[in-house]
Short mmCIF file of C-alpha atoms in Angstrom, two decimals:
data_model
loop_
_atom_site.label_atom_id
_atom_site.label_comp_id
_atom_site.label_asym_id
_atom_site.label_seq_id
_atom_site.Cartn_x
_atom_site.Cartn_y
_atom_site.Cartn_z
CA MET A 1 11.91 -32.88 -21.98
CA SER A 2 13.22 -32.53 -18.44
CA GLU A 3 11.14 -30.90 -15.85
CA ASP A 4 13.81 -28.25 -15.09
CA LYS A 5 13.49 -27.39 -18.94
CA ILE A 6 9.74 -27.06 -19.09
CA ARG A 7 9.86 -24.76 -16.04
CA GLN A 8 12.46 -22.62 -17.97
CA LEU A 9 10.18 -22.50 -20.92
CA ILE A 10 7.42 -21.36 -18.77
CA ARG A 11 9.25 -18.48 -17.16
CA GLN A 12 10.39 -17.18 -20.50
CA VAL A 13 6.94 -17.43 -21.98
CA ILE A 14 5.62 -15.48 -18.86
CA SER A 15 8.26 -13.21 -18.68
CA GLU A 16 7.80 -12.33 -22.63
CA GLN A 17 4.24 -11.61 -22.01
CA THR A 18 4.81 -9.26 -19.12
CA ASP A 19 7.88 -7.50 -20.69
CA PRO A 20 7.40 -7.08 -24.64
CA TYR A 21 10.63 -5.65 -24.71
CA ARG A 22 12.60 -8.34 -23.20
CA VAL A 23 15.68 -9.71 -24.93
CA PRO A 24 18.04 -12.40 -24.21
CA ILE A 25 21.58 -11.79 -23.36
CA GLY A 26 24.41 -13.81 -25.37
CA VAL A 27 28.04 -13.53 -24.26
CA SER A 28 30.71 -13.72 -27.02
CA ASN A 29 34.05 -14.83 -26.07
CA HIS A 30 37.00 -14.18 -28.17
CA HIS A 31 36.70 -16.01 -31.59
CA ILE A 32 38.19 -16.11 -35.20
CA HIS A 33 36.47 -16.08 -38.30
CA LEU A 34 38.43 -17.38 -41.28
CA SER A 35 38.42 -17.13 -45.16
CA GLN A 36 38.69 -20.37 -47.09
CA GLU A 37 41.81 -19.63 -48.04
CA ASP A 38 43.20 -19.03 -44.76
CA PHE A 39 41.52 -21.88 -43.30
CA ASP A 40 43.23 -24.13 -45.90
CA LYS A 41 46.53 -22.63 -45.03
CA LEU A 42 46.12 -23.16 -41.04
CA TYR A 43 44.18 -26.53 -41.44
CA PRO A 44 45.63 -28.11 -44.69
CA GLY A 45 43.33 -31.07 -45.80
CA GLN A 46 40.72 -30.46 -43.22
CA LYS A 47 37.21 -29.39 -43.10
CA MET A 48 35.62 -27.42 -40.54
CA LYS A 49 34.60 -29.86 -37.54
CA ILE A 50 31.32 -28.78 -35.89
CA LYS A 51 31.44 -28.74 -32.42
CA LYS A 52 28.20 -26.61 -31.37
CA GLN A 53 25.83 -24.94 -33.33
CA LEU A 54 25.31 -21.31 -32.04
CA LYS A 55 21.77 -19.55 -31.72
CA GLN A 56 21.92 -17.80 -34.85
CA PRO A 57 20.92 -19.85 -37.89
CA GLY A 58 23.72 -21.31 -39.68
CA GLU A 59 26.43 -20.40 -37.39
CA PHE A 60 28.62 -22.89 -35.30
CA ALA A 61 31.54 -23.20 -33.28
CA THR A 62 34.36 -25.56 -34.70
CA GLU A 63 36.44 -27.97 -33.12
CA GLN A 64 39.53 -26.16 -34.76
CA THR A 65 41.53 -23.74 -32.29
CA ALA A 66 44.49 -21.55 -33.19
CA ASN A 67 46.78 -19.22 -31.05
CA ILE A 68 46.38 -15.40 -31.78
CA ILE A 69 49.86 -13.65 -31.66
CA GLY A 70 50.38 -9.84 -31.04
CA PRO A 71 53.51 -7.84 -30.67
CA THR A 72 53.71 -8.24 -26.84
CA GLY A 73 51.79 -11.46 -26.16
CA THR A 74 49.57 -14.51 -27.00
CA ILE A 75 46.02 -15.86 -26.62
CA GLU A 76 46.26 -19.53 -26.77
CA HIS A 77 43.46 -22.09 -28.21
CA VAL A 78 40.95 -19.54 -29.58
CA ARG A 79 37.99 -21.26 -31.17
CA VAL A 80 37.28 -20.73 -34.94
CA LEU A 81 33.65 -20.22 -36.00
CA GLY A 82 31.97 -21.23 -38.91
CA PRO A 83 30.81 -21.08 -41.68
CA VAL A 84 33.78 -19.35 -43.57
CA ARG A 85 33.82 -15.62 -44.70
CA SER A 86 35.05 -13.72 -47.50
CA HIS A 87 37.51 -11.95 -45.17
CA SER A 88 39.27 -13.23 -42.01
CA GLN A 89 38.29 -11.47 -38.78
CA VAL A 90 39.37 -11.71 -35.23
CA GLU A 91 37.08 -10.52 -32.38
CA ILE A 92 38.71 -9.95 -28.88
CA ALA A 93 37.62 -8.27 -25.65
CA ARG A 94 39.01 -4.59 -25.01
CA SER A 95 41.05 -5.98 -21.91
CA GLU A 96 42.64 -8.54 -24.15
CA CYS A 97 44.10 -5.89 -26.53
CA PHE A 98 46.75 -4.89 -23.68
CA GLY A 99 48.21 -8.35 -23.49
CA LEU A 100 48.42 -8.31 -27.38
CA GLY A 101 49.92 -5.05 -27.66
CA ILE A 102 47.28 -3.82 -30.09
CA ASP A 103 44.60 -0.94 -30.28
CA ALA A 104 41.69 -2.63 -31.82
CA PRO A 105 38.78 -0.54 -32.57
CA ILE A 106 34.93 -0.99 -31.63
CA ARG A 107 33.33 -2.04 -34.62
CA LEU A 108 30.63 -3.84 -36.02
CA SER A 109 31.38 -7.50 -37.68
CA GLY A 110 32.97 -6.96 -41.08
CA HIS A 111 34.05 -3.38 -40.77
CA LEU A 112 37.75 -3.91 -40.92
CA ASP A 113 39.21 -0.66 -42.48
CA GLY A 114 42.13 0.49 -40.63
CA THR A 115 42.08 -2.44 -37.98
CA PRO A 116 45.17 -3.75 -36.77
CA SER A 117 47.09 -7.06 -37.68
CA VAL A 118 47.84 -10.22 -35.64
CA LYS A 119 49.38 -13.59 -36.38
CA ILE A 120 47.20 -16.91 -36.21
CA GLN A 121 49.11 -19.78 -35.52
CA THR A 122 48.23 -23.57 -35.78
CA PRO A 123 50.66 -26.65 -35.62
CA ASP A 124 50.69 -26.48 -39.32
CA ALA A 125 51.00 -23.07 -40.45
CA GLU A 126 51.29 -19.22 -39.26
CA ILE A 127 49.56 -16.37 -41.34
CA SER A 128 49.05 -12.57 -40.83
CA VAL A 129 45.56 -11.56 -40.62
CA GLN A 130 44.46 -7.83 -40.88
CA GLY A 131 41.10 -7.31 -39.09
CA VAL A 132 41.18 -7.26 -35.38
CA ILE A 133 37.94 -5.79 -33.71
CA VAL A 134 36.18 -5.37 -30.23
CA ALA A 135 32.62 -6.03 -31.23
CA LYS A 136 30.38 -3.21 -31.12
CA ARG A 137 27.44 -4.25 -28.73
CA HIS A 138 24.49 -5.16 -31.02
CA ILE A 139 21.18 -7.12 -30.89
CA HIS A 140 20.14 -9.87 -33.71
CA MET A 141 16.42 -9.93 -34.35
CA SER A 142 13.97 -11.22 -36.68
CA LEU A 143 12.11 -8.73 -39.05
CA ASP A 144 8.85 -9.52 -37.01
CA ASP A 145 10.98 -8.36 -33.69
CA ALA A 146 12.10 -5.24 -35.61
CA LYS A 147 8.43 -4.41 -36.45
CA ARG A 148 7.33 -5.18 -32.94
CA PHE A 149 10.01 -2.68 -31.56
CA GLY A 150 9.53 -0.10 -34.24
CA VAL A 151 13.31 -0.45 -35.16
CA LYS A 152 15.33 -0.96 -38.53
CA MET A 153 18.87 -1.67 -39.41
CA GLY A 154 21.44 0.44 -37.72
CA ASP A 155 18.90 2.06 -35.37
CA ILE A 156 20.61 2.69 -31.81
CA VAL A 157 18.85 1.66 -28.69
CA SER A 158 19.54 1.27 -24.93
CA VAL A 159 19.30 -1.88 -23.10
CA GLN A 160 19.00 -2.19 -19.15
CA ILE A 161 20.24 -5.23 -17.57
CA GLU A 162 19.14 -6.21 -14.10
CA SER A 163 21.41 -9.11 -12.55
CA GLN A 164 21.84 -10.02 -9.19
CA ASP A 165 23.09 -7.17 -7.04
CA ARG A 166 23.71 -5.02 -10.12
CA ARG A 167 21.56 -2.94 -12.64
CA THR A 168 23.60 -1.67 -15.75
CA THR A 169 22.31 0.28 -18.56
CA TYR A 170 24.24 -0.26 -21.85
CA ASP A 171 23.56 2.48 -24.67
CA ASP A 172 24.87 2.49 -28.24
CA VAL A 173 23.49 -0.83 -28.86
CA VAL A 174 22.99 -1.27 -32.47
CA CYS A 175 19.97 -3.09 -33.87
CA ARG A 176 20.56 -5.62 -36.63
CA PRO A 177 17.36 -7.26 -37.79
CA ARG A 178 17.42 -10.14 -40.79
CA LYS A 179 14.70 -12.60 -41.68
CA ASP A 180 16.42 -15.35 -40.04
CA PHE A 181 17.83 -14.00 -36.99
CA VAL A 182 16.86 -15.16 -33.53
CA LEU A 183 16.57 -12.51 -30.85
CA GLU A 184 19.57 -12.28 -28.93
CA MET A 185 21.73 -9.05 -27.52
CA HIS A 186 25.65 -9.86 -27.85
CA LEU A 187 27.96 -8.29 -25.22
CA ASP A 188 31.51 -9.28 -25.13
CA THR A 189 33.10 -10.92 -21.88
CA ASP A 190 34.35 -7.53 -20.43
CA GLU A 191 30.80 -6.19 -20.94
CA ALA A 192 29.08 -9.25 -19.39
CA SER A 193 31.32 -9.47 -16.54
CA ALA A 194 30.85 -5.57 -15.73
CA ALA A 195 26.96 -6.23 -15.56
CA ASN A 196 27.15 -9.72 -13.82
CA VAL A 197 25.60 -11.52 -16.50
CA ARG A 198 24.67 -15.08 -15.68
CA ASP A 199 23.02 -17.70 -18.26
CA ASP A 200 19.58 -16.83 -17.39
CA THR A 201 20.11 -13.13 -17.36
CA VAL A 202 17.70 -11.08 -19.90
CA GLY A 203 17.87 -7.33 -20.77
CA HIS A 204 15.04 -4.70 -21.22
CA ILE A 205 15.11 -2.74 -24.66
CA ILE A 206 14.80 1.07 -24.18
CA LEU A 207 13.85 2.68 -27.15
CA PRO A 208 15.11 6.55 -27.90
CA LYS A 209 12.56 9.25 -26.90
CA GLU A 210 10.98 10.95 -29.74
CA ASN A 211 11.40 14.70 -29.64
#
């Protein structure tokens, strides 16, 4: 292990001890989730090729990319994430809606009723997918983390982020505990840019005050 990595781990341990409500920040760029059926149409004869493992167990970025086509514009080379899902879904930032010409709602992953459709295009095929959302900001956490924070699935908290030259507090952050989740708050690129989030930026969870 390199000296820089050791120092980083030491800083992380000290930070966790001095701030028990510390939460790492993860920035989620636009991406595509595909059902097996849709993946087979877009990439005939292929399997998902892992490019990079993501922080949450079992999730990964693939080598495969595709273009997202809306009524008024296109986003090219959007990464496909794995594994496959029961329903295809596209996640973008709010600012990207304007270029595509759609009005995607702010939703938790998988909540796709009434969401707009786009076309997804590869060199081999083009399909229409109903299920474009702007991801609602949320925190992945283990069951032990949830117990430590005193929260349960669906609880709403605030998170204060102190980055270089900027302090930002995000309200309406949804808690998503699961046994195998790793503690991480997810922001989209718009939110991260507004808060000046860097690779080492962390947040502080603020629990609702009891009446």
